[in-house]
Amino acid sequence: MFRTHTCGELRPEHAGQEVLLAGWVHRRRDHGPLIFIDLRDRYGLTQVVFDSATAPEAHAVASQARSEFVLQVRGLVGKRPDESLNPELPTGAIEVRAGIANILNPAKTTPIYISKEGGEDEMLRLKYRYLDLRRERMQKNLILRHRMIKFIRDFLDRENFLEIETPILIKSTPEGARDYLVPSRVHPGEFYALPQSPQQLKQLLMVAGYDRYFQIARCFRDEDLRADRQPEFTQLDMEMSFVDQEDVLNLIERLLFELVRAVTPHKRVVAPFPRLSYAEAMERYGSDKPDLRYGLEFVNLGETLAGSQFAVFSNALASGGQIKGIRVPGVGGYSRKQLDEVVDIARQAGAKGLLWASLQQGTAPEQIRSSFGKQVSAEEMSAIVAQMGGQLDDLLLIVADTPKVVAAALDKLRREFASRLKLADPDLLSFAWVIDFPLVEWNEDENRWDAVHHPFTAPKDEDLPLMDSDPGKVRAKAYDVILNGYEAGGGSIRIHRRDVQQKLFDLLGISRETAQSQFGHMLEAFEYGAPPHGGIAPGIDRLAMLLADEATIREAV
């Protein structure tokens, strides 16, 4: 055997025992007759002492060893002297006094530091990912991810879910992103598609009678990279039969709450999760995944400025646009250069400009430094300050544009100032539900209705008549669970009636022939007794990223 114990296992009660350890040289400190080596494996560190007086051959081996050499040591466990205790290490009360040592494998100087974060370029880290994964930070992240997935499996097993695997090589089933295609050797000129998600497969499992299904599913989408998205990702795929929206939300809320308590008990969770309609989220935050750990809510100034003669305001309202703003506390003293930077941030989000008002001197109109004070009356300025709750040393930021641009620009500014002012508590996990999404949205470029989620999402029962008269007002039985500014998972109650499914296909302009070609297997299955069903798919990568306090999913995969 190469070892009797791991490098994170030994404690004072092991004192006097002979042990055999194996691992990597984490740090080496040469004091001449004494050499100290911190030996590392994924369980921790153990300090090993090599004494030239009592074990000259082992000391000679330690003299040759360098960082990341693979070393085997046999020796006696001893308690450290009081002055040498290391309370930062679980093994900090003991050391191993080496009697025999062997170099199992030497190592070249590594291109990245292992014993500390080196600040190197991420591409270098990824090139040498096998070395990067030796680092304590990455090991902690992957261990956290393992514990997450184990907890999920155990929780769902107790809830009578079955874990069922679905195929990776399947027929292309359009779900909103580009497919990755795999050429078939047996059928030249034809291709398999990698699944964007197991969406249709899990619905077929509901038809098959497996009323509680889950899978830790690999999914593939040919999309642009972002901090929270990459071409292949992992999700907790779930589907349930004989449920309504409330059943799904309650189960997932329980799962996530208990998951956090078990895996990251130092984190705080607000429960029950708040619920926002899609319309409310967009009105207050300009985003369907707002970070609720801080305020900076939007203020709608449309009614207040309805009669304004200022062209920026009047033109926006006349063209169906909006006038909204946010109040940022404590930055009323921004310099002109700093304000220009803030204006550029809004422009990057598509705004033609940004109006600002600094309340550094006070809240009376004559005391306000602003970019638009000369274009509005004193009464209008006072009304703006009053409605936005302006106080001394506030900065008021206003965008007048189309609803889409207003939402994007103020959302970007809201996130920017939350970061600058450190408004978000890093140990607070602010889950929330966003519900009542629109079923469809109008595609100006294609002159048609598109499904907001996917074409199997059920409309709310009370909105069914609107599918004929006013499709844009139809709300879906769709829901997202959001967390600290990210979509942590999304799902819906599905259409299980053939007539409702056909009605949605007609609304989306999907012909009978196209529907049969793309979704014929689903439509036929629904004719053989499909139960009411719904599901959700929380993202494993994003959850692991957020629980590990990382900024990108690459640190948690």
Coordinates of C-alpha atoms in Angstrom, one line a residue:
M1 CA 0.0 0.0 0.0
F2 CA 1.2 3.6 -0.7
R3 CA -0.4 5.1 2.4
T4 CA -2.1 4.3 5.7
H5 CA -3.7 7.7 6.2
T6 CA -4.5 10.8 4.1
C7 CA -2.8 14.1 4.6
G8 CA -5.8 15.6 6.2
E9 CA -6.6 12.8 8.6
L10 CA -4.0 12.9 11.5
R11 CA -4.9 14.4 14.9
P12 CA -3.2 14.4 18.3
E13 CA -4.8 11.1 19.2
H14 CA -2.6 9.5 16.5
A15 CA 0.5 10.5 18.4
G16 CA 3.0 7.7 18.7
Q17 CA 1.6 5.8 15.7
E18 CA 3.8 4.9 12.7
V19 CA 2.1 6.1 9.5
L20 CA 2.7 6.0 5.8
L21 CA 1.7 9.1 3.8
A22 CA 1.8 9.9 0.1
G23 CA 1.2 13.2 -1.7
W24 CA 2.6 16.3 -3.4
V25 CA 5.2 18.6 -1.9
H26 CA 3.1 21.7 -1.2
R27 CA 5.8 23.8 0.5
R28 CA 9.4 23.1 1.5
R29 CA 11.4 25.0 4.1
D30 CA 15.1 24.1 4.4
H31 CA 16.7 24.9 7.8
G32 CA 19.9 22.9 7.2
P33 CA 19.7 20.0 9.6
L34 CA 15.9 20.2 9.6
I35 CA 13.8 20.3 6.5
F36 CA 10.0 20.9 6.8
I37 CA 7.7 19.8 4.0
D38 CA 4.0 20.3 3.9
L39 CA 2.7 17.2 2.1
R40 CA -0.6 17.6 0.3
D41 CA -3.4 15.5 -1.1
R42 CA -7.0 16.5 -1.7
Y43 CA -7.9 15.8 2.0
G44 CA -5.4 18.4 3.4
L45 CA -1.9 19.1 4.5
T46 CA 0.4 17.4 6.9
Q47 CA 3.7 18.9 8.1
V48 CA 6.6 16.4 7.8
V49 CA 9.9 16.9 9.6
F50 CA 13.2 15.5 8.2
D51 CA 16.0 15.5 10.7
S52 CA 19.5 14.8 9.5
A53 CA 20.5 13.6 12.9
T54 CA 17.9 10.8 13.3
A55 CA 17.1 10.0 9.7
P56 CA 19.9 11.1 7.4
E57 CA 18.7 9.1 4.3
A58 CA 15.2 10.6 4.6
H59 CA 16.8 14.0 5.0
A60 CA 18.8 13.4 1.8
V61 CA 15.6 12.6 -0.1
A62 CA 14.0 15.8 1.3
S63 CA 17.0 17.8 0.1
Q64 CA 16.3 16.7 -3.5
A65 CA 12.5 17.2 -3.3
R66 CA 10.9 20.3 -4.8
S67 CA 7.4 21.7 -5.2
E68 CA 5.0 19.2 -6.7
F69 CA 7.3 16.2 -6.4
V70 CA 5.2 13.2 -5.5
L71 CA 6.6 11.9 -2.2
Q72 CA 6.0 8.9 0.1
V73 CA 7.0 9.2 3.8
R74 CA 7.0 6.7 6.6
G75 CA 7.3 8.1 10.1
L76 CA 6.0 8.6 13.6
V77 CA 3.2 11.0 14.4
G78 CA 4.1 13.5 17.2
K79 CA 2.4 16.5 18.8
R80 CA 3.8 19.8 17.8
P81 CA 5.4 22.0 20.4
D82 CA 3.1 24.7 21.7
E83 CA 4.9 27.5 19.8
S84 CA 4.5 25.6 16.5
L85 CA 0.8 24.9 16.6
N86 CA -1.1 26.0 13.5
P87 CA -4.8 26.6 14.4
E88 CA -5.5 27.3 10.7
L89 CA -4.9 23.7 9.8
P90 CA -7.1 20.7 10.9
T91 CA -3.7 18.8 11.2
G92 CA -2.0 21.8 12.8
A93 CA -1.5 20.1 16.2
I94 CA 0.7 17.3 14.9
E95 CA 3.6 16.6 12.6
V96 CA 5.1 13.4 11.2
R97 CA 8.8 12.8 11.9
A98 CA 10.1 11.1 8.8
G99 CA 12.1 7.8 9.1
I100 CA 12.0 6.7 5.5
A101 CA 11.1 8.8 2.3
N102 CA 10.9 8.0 -1.3
I103 CA 10.4 10.2 -4.3
L104 CA 7.6 8.5 -6.3
N105 CA 7.9 11.0 -9.2
P106 CA 9.8 14.2 -9.7
A107 CA 8.1 17.3 -11.2
K108 CA 9.2 20.1 -13.4
T109 CA 8.6 23.6 -12.3
T110 CA 4.9 24.2 -12.8
P111 CA 3.7 27.0 -15.2
I112 CA 1.2 28.1 -12.6
Y113 CA 1.6 28.3 -8.8
I114 CA -0.2 25.5 -7.0
S115 CA 0.3 26.6 -3.4
K116 CA -1.2 30.0 -4.0
E117 CA -3.3 32.0 -6.5
G118 CA -0.9 33.4 -9.0
G119 CA -3.1 35.9 -10.8
E120 CA -2.2 34.4 -14.1
D121 CA -4.2 34.7 -17.3
E122 CA -7.3 32.4 -17.3
M123 CA -6.2 30.8 -20.7
L124 CA -3.0 29.6 -19.0
R125 CA -5.1 28.2 -16.1
L126 CA -7.3 26.4 -18.6
K127 CA -4.4 25.1 -20.7
Y128 CA -3.0 23.5 -17.5
R129 CA -6.4 22.7 -16.0
Y130 CA -5.1 19.5 -14.4
L131 CA -2.7 21.6 -12.4
D132 CA -5.2 24.3 -11.7
L133 CA -7.5 21.6 -10.3
R134 CA -4.8 20.7 -7.7
R135 CA -5.4 24.1 -6.0
E136 CA -7.3 24.3 -2.8
R137 CA -9.9 26.7 -4.2
M138 CA -10.8 24.5 -7.1
Q139 CA -10.8 21.4 -5.0
K140 CA -13.2 23.1 -2.5
N141 CA -15.5 24.1 -5.4
L142 CA -15.7 20.6 -6.9
I143 CA -16.2 19.0 -3.5
L144 CA -19.0 21.5 -2.9
R145 CA -20.5 20.5 -6.3
H146 CA -20.3 16.8 -5.4
R147 CA -22.1 17.5 -2.1
M148 CA -24.7 19.5 -3.9
I149 CA -25.5 16.7 -6.3
K150 CA -25.4 14.0 -3.7
F151 CA -27.9 16.0 -1.5
I152 CA -30.2 16.5 -4.5
R153 CA -30.2 12.8 -5.3
D154 CA -30.9 11.8 -1.7
F155 CA -33.6 14.5 -1.4
L156 CA -35.4 13.5 -4.6
D157 CA -35.1 9.8 -3.7
R158 CA -37.0 10.5 -0.5
E159 CA -39.6 12.3 -2.5
N160 CA -40.2 9.2 -4.7
F161 CA -38.4 10.5 -7.8
L162 CA -36.7 8.1 -10.2
E163 CA -33.4 9.0 -11.8
I164 CA -33.7 8.0 -15.5
E165 CA -31.2 8.7 -18.2
T166 CA -32.2 9.9 -21.6
P167 CA -30.4 9.7 -24.9
I168 CA -27.6 12.1 -26.0
L169 CA -27.8 11.3 -29.7
I170 CA -31.3 12.3 -30.7
K171 CA -33.4 13.8 -33.4
S172 CA -33.1 17.6 -33.6
T173 CA -36.0 19.2 -31.6
P174 CA -36.0 23.0 -32.0
E175 CA -36.0 24.7 -28.6
G176 CA -34.6 28.1 -29.2
A177 CA -30.8 27.7 -29.7
R178 CA -28.6 26.2 -32.3
D179 CA -28.0 22.5 -32.1
Y180 CA -24.6 20.7 -32.1
L181 CA -24.8 18.1 -34.9
V182 CA -23.0 14.7 -35.0
P183 CA -22.7 13.0 -38.5
S184 CA -24.0 9.5 -38.7
R185 CA -21.6 6.9 -40.2
V186 CA -24.5 4.4 -40.8
H187 CA -26.7 7.0 -42.6
P188 CA -24.3 9.1 -44.7
G189 CA -25.5 12.7 -45.1
E190 CA -27.7 12.6 -42.0
F191 CA -27.0 13.9 -38.5
Y192 CA -27.9 13.4 -34.9
A193 CA -28.4 16.4 -32.6
L194 CA -27.0 16.8 -29.1
P195 CA -29.9 17.7 -26.8
Q196 CA -30.4 21.3 -25.8
S197 CA -32.3 19.8 -22.9
P198 CA -34.2 16.6 -22.4
Q199 CA -37.5 18.6 -22.6
Q200 CA -39.5 16.4 -25.0
L201 CA -38.0 13.2 -23.7
K202 CA -39.1 13.9 -20.1
Q203 CA -42.6 14.8 -21.3
L204 CA -42.7 11.4 -23.0
L205 CA -41.7 9.8 -19.7
M206 CA -44.8 11.5 -18.2
V207 CA -46.9 9.8 -20.8
A208 CA -45.2 6.6 -20.0
G209 CA -46.4 6.9 -16.4
Y210 CA -43.1 7.7 -14.6
D211 CA -44.7 10.5 -12.6
R212 CA -41.6 11.8 -10.8
Y213 CA -38.5 11.8 -13.0
F214 CA -35.2 13.6 -12.5
Q215 CA -31.8 13.5 -14.1
I216 CA -28.5 15.3 -13.6
A217 CA -28.5 16.0 -17.4
R218 CA -25.8 17.2 -19.7
C219 CA -27.1 19.7 -22.2
F220 CA -25.6 21.3 -25.3
R221 CA -26.3 24.6 -26.9
D222 CA -24.4 26.4 -29.6
E223 CA -24.5 29.8 -27.9
D224 CA -22.0 32.6 -27.3
L225 CA -20.0 32.2 -24.1
R226 CA -20.8 34.3 -21.0
A227 CA -19.7 34.1 -17.4
D228 CA -22.7 32.0 -16.6
R229 CA -23.1 30.1 -19.9
Q230 CA -21.0 27.7 -21.9
P231 CA -21.7 25.3 -24.8
E232 CA -22.1 22.2 -22.6
F233 CA -23.7 22.5 -19.1
T234 CA -25.4 20.4 -16.5
Q235 CA -28.9 20.9 -15.2
L236 CA -31.1 19.2 -12.7
D237 CA -33.8 18.1 -15.1
M238 CA -37.2 17.3 -13.4
E239 CA -40.7 16.5 -14.4
M240 CA -43.8 15.6 -12.4
S241 CA -47.3 14.4 -13.3
F242 CA -50.6 15.4 -11.7
V243 CA -49.2 18.7 -10.4
D244 CA -50.0 22.3 -10.8
Q245 CA -47.7 25.3 -10.6
E246 CA -47.9 25.5 -6.8
D247 CA -46.8 21.9 -6.4
V248 CA -43.6 22.4 -8.4
L249 CA -42.8 25.7 -6.7
N250 CA -43.2 24.3 -3.2
L251 CA -41.1 21.3 -3.9
I252 CA -38.2 23.2 -5.4
E253 CA -38.3 25.8 -2.7
R254 CA -38.0 23.1 -0.1
L255 CA -35.2 21.4 -2.1
L256 CA -33.2 24.6 -2.5
F257 CA -33.7 25.8 1.1
E258 CA -32.6 22.5 2.6
L259 CA -29.7 22.2 0.0
V260 CA -28.2 25.5 1.2
R261 CA -28.6 24.5 4.9
A262 CA -26.8 21.2 4.2
V263 CA -24.0 22.4 1.9
T264 CA -23.3 26.0 2.9
P265 CA -24.8 26.5 6.4
H266 CA -23.0 29.8 6.8
K267 CA -25.2 31.3 4.0
R268 CA -28.5 33.0 4.9
V269 CA -31.7 32.3 2.9
V270 CA -34.9 34.3 2.9
A271 CA -37.9 32.0 3.1
P272 CA -40.5 31.7 1.9
F273 CA -39.1 32.9 -1.5
P274 CA -40.7 36.2 -2.6
R275 CA -42.8 36.0 -5.8
L276 CA -42.8 38.6 -8.5
S277 CA -44.9 38.6 -11.6
Y278 CA -42.8 39.1 -14.8
A279 CA -44.6 42.5 -15.3
E280 CA -43.7 43.6 -11.7
A281 CA -40.1 42.5 -12.1
M282 CA -39.7 44.4 -15.3
E283 CA -41.4 47.5 -13.9
R284 CA -39.4 47.6 -10.7
Y285 CA -36.0 46.3 -11.9
G286 CA -36.0 46.2 -15.7
S287 CA -34.9 42.5 -15.5
D288 CA -36.6 39.1 -15.1
K289 CA -33.8 38.0 -12.9
P290 CA -33.2 41.0 -10.5
D291 CA -30.8 40.8 -7.6
L292 CA -33.1 41.4 -4.5
R293 CA -30.3 41.8 -2.0
Y294 CA -30.4 45.6 -2.5
G295 CA -32.9 48.3 -3.5
L296 CA -32.2 50.8 -6.3
E297 CA -35.6 50.2 -7.6
F298 CA -36.8 52.0 -10.7
V299 CA -39.2 55.0 -10.4
N300 CA -41.6 55.5 -13.2
L301 CA -41.8 59.3 -13.9
G302 CA -44.2 59.0 -16.8
E303 CA -47.3 60.5 -15.1
T304 CA -45.3 63.2 -13.4
L305 CA -43.7 64.4 -16.6
A306 CA -46.7 63.8 -18.9
G307 CA -47.0 67.5 -19.6
S308 CA -43.3 68.4 -19.8
Q309 CA -42.2 70.6 -22.7
F310 CA -38.7 69.1 -22.6
A311 CA -38.4 67.3 -25.9
V312 CA -36.5 64.3 -24.5
F313 CA -39.4 63.6 -22.1
S314 CA -42.3 64.5 -24.4
N315 CA -40.9 62.6 -27.5
A316 CA -40.3 59.5 -25.5
L317 CA -43.8 59.4 -24.1
A318 CA -45.4 60.4 -27.4
S319 CA -43.7 57.4 -29.1
G320 CA -44.9 54.9 -26.5
G321 CA -41.7 55.0 -24.5
Q322 CA -41.0 55.4 -20.8
I323 CA -39.3 57.8 -18.4
K324 CA -37.7 56.0 -15.4
G325 CA -34.9 56.6 -13.0
I326 CA -33.0 55.3 -10.0
R327 CA -31.8 57.0 -6.9
V328 CA -28.2 56.2 -6.0
P329 CA -27.3 57.3 -2.4
G330 CA -24.0 58.7 -1.4
V331 CA -22.5 59.6 -4.8
G332 CA -23.9 63.1 -5.3
G333 CA -20.4 64.4 -5.3
Y334 CA -19.3 62.6 -8.4
S335 CA -17.0 64.6 -10.6
R336 CA -17.8 65.5 -14.2
K337 CA -15.4 62.8 -15.4
Q338 CA -17.1 60.2 -13.2
L339 CA -20.5 61.3 -14.5
D340 CA -19.3 60.9 -18.1
E341 CA -18.3 57.4 -17.3
V342 CA -21.8 56.7 -15.9
V343 CA -23.3 58.1 -19.1
D344 CA -21.1 55.8 -21.1
I345 CA -22.4 52.8 -19.2
A346 CA -26.0 53.7 -20.1
R347 CA -25.0 54.2 -23.8
Q348 CA -23.3 50.8 -23.8
A349 CA -26.7 49.3 -22.9
G350 CA -28.4 51.1 -25.9
A351 CA -29.5 54.4 -24.4
K352 CA -29.1 57.5 -26.5
G353 CA -28.2 59.4 -23.4
L354 CA -28.6 59.6 -19.6
L355 CA -29.9 62.5 -17.6
W356 CA -28.5 63.1 -14.1
A357 CA -29.1 65.3 -11.2
S358 CA -26.7 65.7 -8.2
L359 CA -28.2 66.6 -4.8
Q360 CA -24.9 67.3 -3.2
Q361 CA -25.9 70.8 -2.1
G362 CA -29.5 70.1 -1.4
T363 CA -32.9 69.2 -2.9
A364 CA -34.3 72.6 -3.8
P365 CA -34.2 73.2 -7.6
E366 CA -31.7 76.0 -7.4
Q367 CA -29.3 73.8 -5.3
I368 CA -29.3 70.9 -7.8
R369 CA -26.4 70.4 -10.3
S370 CA -27.9 68.5 -13.3
S371 CA -27.5 67.8 -17.0
F372 CA -31.1 69.0 -17.8
G373 CA -32.0 71.6 -15.2
K374 CA -32.2 74.4 -17.8
Q375 CA -34.7 72.4 -19.9
V376 CA -37.3 71.8 -17.2
S377 CA -39.2 74.1 -14.8
A378 CA -38.4 74.4 -11.1
E379 CA -41.7 72.7 -10.4
E380 CA -40.8 69.7 -12.7
M381 CA -37.4 69.3 -11.0
S382 CA -39.0 69.4 -7.6
A383 CA -41.6 66.8 -8.6
I384 CA -38.8 64.5 -10.0
V385 CA -36.9 64.8 -6.7
A386 CA -40.0 64.2 -4.6
Q387 CA -41.2 61.2 -6.5
M388 CA -37.7 59.6 -6.5
G389 CA -37.3 60.3 -2.8
G390 CA -34.2 62.4 -3.4
Q391 CA -32.1 63.2 -0.3
L392 CA -28.8 65.1 0.3
D393 CA -25.8 63.5 -1.5
D394 CA -28.0 61.4 -3.8
L395 CA -27.4 61.0 -7.6
L396 CA -30.6 60.7 -9.6
L397 CA -30.2 58.9 -13.0
I398 CA -33.0 59.1 -15.6
V399 CA -33.5 57.4 -19.0
A400 CA -36.2 58.3 -21.4
D401 CA -36.5 55.9 -24.3
T402 CA -38.3 52.7 -25.5
P403 CA -39.3 50.4 -22.7
K404 CA -36.6 47.9 -23.8
V405 CA -33.8 50.4 -23.7
V406 CA -35.0 52.0 -20.4
A407 CA -35.0 48.5 -18.8
A408 CA -31.6 47.5 -20.2
A409 CA -29.8 50.8 -19.4
L410 CA -31.1 51.2 -15.8
D411 CA -30.6 47.5 -15.1
K412 CA -27.0 47.9 -16.1
L413 CA -26.6 51.0 -14.0
R414 CA -28.3 49.3 -11.0
R415 CA -25.9 46.4 -11.1
E416 CA -22.9 48.7 -11.6
F417 CA -23.7 50.8 -8.6
A418 CA -24.5 47.8 -6.4
S419 CA -21.0 46.6 -7.2
R420 CA -19.3 49.9 -6.7
L421 CA -21.1 50.6 -3.4
K422 CA -20.9 46.9 -2.2
L423 CA -24.6 46.8 -1.6
A424 CA -25.0 43.1 -1.9
D425 CA -24.4 40.9 1.1
P426 CA -22.2 38.1 -0.1
D427 CA -23.5 35.6 2.5
L428 CA -27.2 36.2 1.6
L429 CA -28.8 34.0 -0.9
S430 CA -31.8 35.9 -2.1
F431 CA -34.0 33.4 -4.0
A432 CA -37.2 34.5 -5.6
W433 CA -39.8 33.3 -8.0
V434 CA -40.7 35.2 -11.2
I435 CA -44.1 34.0 -12.5
D436 CA -46.8 34.9 -15.0
F437 CA -44.4 35.3 -18.0
P438 CA -46.0 36.2 -21.4
L439 CA -46.8 33.1 -23.4
V440 CA -45.7 34.7 -26.7
E441 CA -43.9 37.8 -27.9
W442 CA -44.1 39.6 -31.2
N443 CA -41.1 39.2 -33.5
E444 CA -40.8 42.5 -35.5
D445 CA -38.2 41.1 -37.9
E446 CA -40.2 38.0 -38.8
N447 CA -43.7 39.6 -38.4
R448 CA -44.9 36.7 -36.2
W449 CA -45.5 35.5 -32.7
D450 CA -42.7 33.5 -31.0
A451 CA -43.0 31.4 -27.9
V452 CA -41.3 33.1 -24.9
H453 CA -40.2 29.7 -23.4
H454 CA -41.0 26.8 -25.7
P455 CA -44.1 25.7 -27.7
F456 CA -45.2 23.2 -25.0
T457 CA -45.7 25.8 -22.2
A458 CA -49.3 25.9 -21.1
P459 CA -51.2 29.2 -21.0
K460 CA -53.1 30.2 -17.9
D461 CA -56.6 28.8 -18.0
E462 CA -58.2 32.1 -17.5
D463 CA -56.3 33.6 -20.5
L464 CA -57.2 30.9 -23.0
P465 CA -59.8 33.2 -24.7
L466 CA -57.2 35.9 -25.3
M467 CA -55.2 33.5 -27.6
D468 CA -57.7 34.5 -30.3
S469 CA -58.3 38.2 -29.4
D470 CA -55.1 39.5 -27.8
P471 CA -52.3 37.0 -27.8
G472 CA -49.8 39.4 -26.3
K473 CA -51.7 39.5 -23.0
V474 CA -51.8 35.7 -22.5
R475 CA -49.8 34.7 -19.5
A476 CA -48.0 31.4 -19.3
K477 CA -47.9 28.8 -16.5
A478 CA -44.1 29.4 -16.6
Y479 CA -41.8 30.2 -13.7
D480 CA -38.2 31.0 -13.1
V481 CA -36.3 30.7 -9.8
I482 CA -33.8 33.5 -9.5
L483 CA -30.9 33.9 -7.2
N484 CA -28.7 37.0 -6.7
G485 CA -29.2 38.4 -10.2
Y486 CA -29.1 35.1 -12.0
E487 CA -31.7 32.7 -13.4
A488 CA -31.1 29.6 -11.3
G489 CA -33.7 27.5 -13.1
G490 CA -36.8 27.7 -15.3
G491 CA -39.8 25.6 -16.0
S492 CA -43.5 25.5 -16.7
I493 CA -46.7 23.5 -16.6
R494 CA -46.9 21.8 -20.0
I495 CA -49.7 21.6 -22.5
H496 CA -51.1 18.0 -22.3
R497 CA -54.3 18.5 -24.4
R498 CA -53.9 18.1 -28.2
D499 CA -56.5 20.9 -29.0
V500 CA -54.6 23.5 -26.9
Q501 CA -51.3 22.4 -28.4
Q502 CA -52.7 22.8 -31.9
K503 CA -54.1 26.2 -31.0
L504 CA -50.6 27.4 -29.9
F505 CA -49.0 26.0 -33.0
D506 CA -51.5 27.9 -35.1
L507 CA -50.7 31.1 -33.2
L508 CA -47.0 30.6 -33.8
G509 CA -47.5 30.0 -37.5
I510 CA -46.4 26.4 -37.3
S511 CA -48.1 24.6 -40.1
R512 CA -49.7 21.2 -39.6
E513 CA -47.1 19.7 -41.9
T514 CA -44.2 21.4 -40.0
A515 CA -45.7 20.4 -36.6
Q516 CA -46.1 16.8 -37.7
S517 CA -42.5 16.8 -39.0
Q518 CA -40.9 18.3 -36.0
F519 CA -43.2 17.3 -33.1
G520 CA -45.3 14.4 -34.5
H521 CA -43.9 12.0 -31.9
M522 CA -45.1 14.3 -29.1
L523 CA -48.5 15.0 -30.7
E524 CA -49.2 11.3 -31.2
A525 CA -48.1 10.5 -27.6
F526 CA -50.6 13.1 -26.3
E527 CA -53.4 11.1 -27.9
Y528 CA -52.7 8.1 -25.7
G529 CA -53.6 9.5 -22.3
A530 CA -51.1 12.2 -21.4
P531 CA -51.4 13.3 -17.7
P532 CA -51.3 16.9 -16.6
H533 CA -47.6 17.5 -16.0
G534 CA -44.9 20.1 -15.4
G535 CA -41.3 20.5 -14.5
I536 CA -38.3 22.7 -14.0
A537 CA -34.5 22.6 -14.7
P538 CA -32.3 24.3 -12.1
G539 CA -28.8 24.9 -13.4
I540 CA -26.2 22.9 -11.5
D541 CA -23.3 25.0 -12.7
R542 CA -24.8 28.3 -11.7
L543 CA -25.9 27.0 -8.3
A544 CA -22.4 25.7 -7.6
M545 CA -20.9 29.0 -8.8
L546 CA -23.1 31.0 -6.5
L547 CA -22.7 28.8 -3.4
A548 CA -18.9 28.8 -3.9
D549 CA -18.9 32.7 -4.2
E550 CA -17.4 32.6 -7.7
A551 CA -18.0 35.0 -10.5
T552 CA -18.1 32.4 -13.4
I553 CA -19.3 28.9 -13.8
R554 CA -15.8 27.9 -15.1
E555 CA -14.7 28.0 -11.5
A556 CA -17.3 25.3 -10.6
V557 CA -17.0 22.8 -13.5

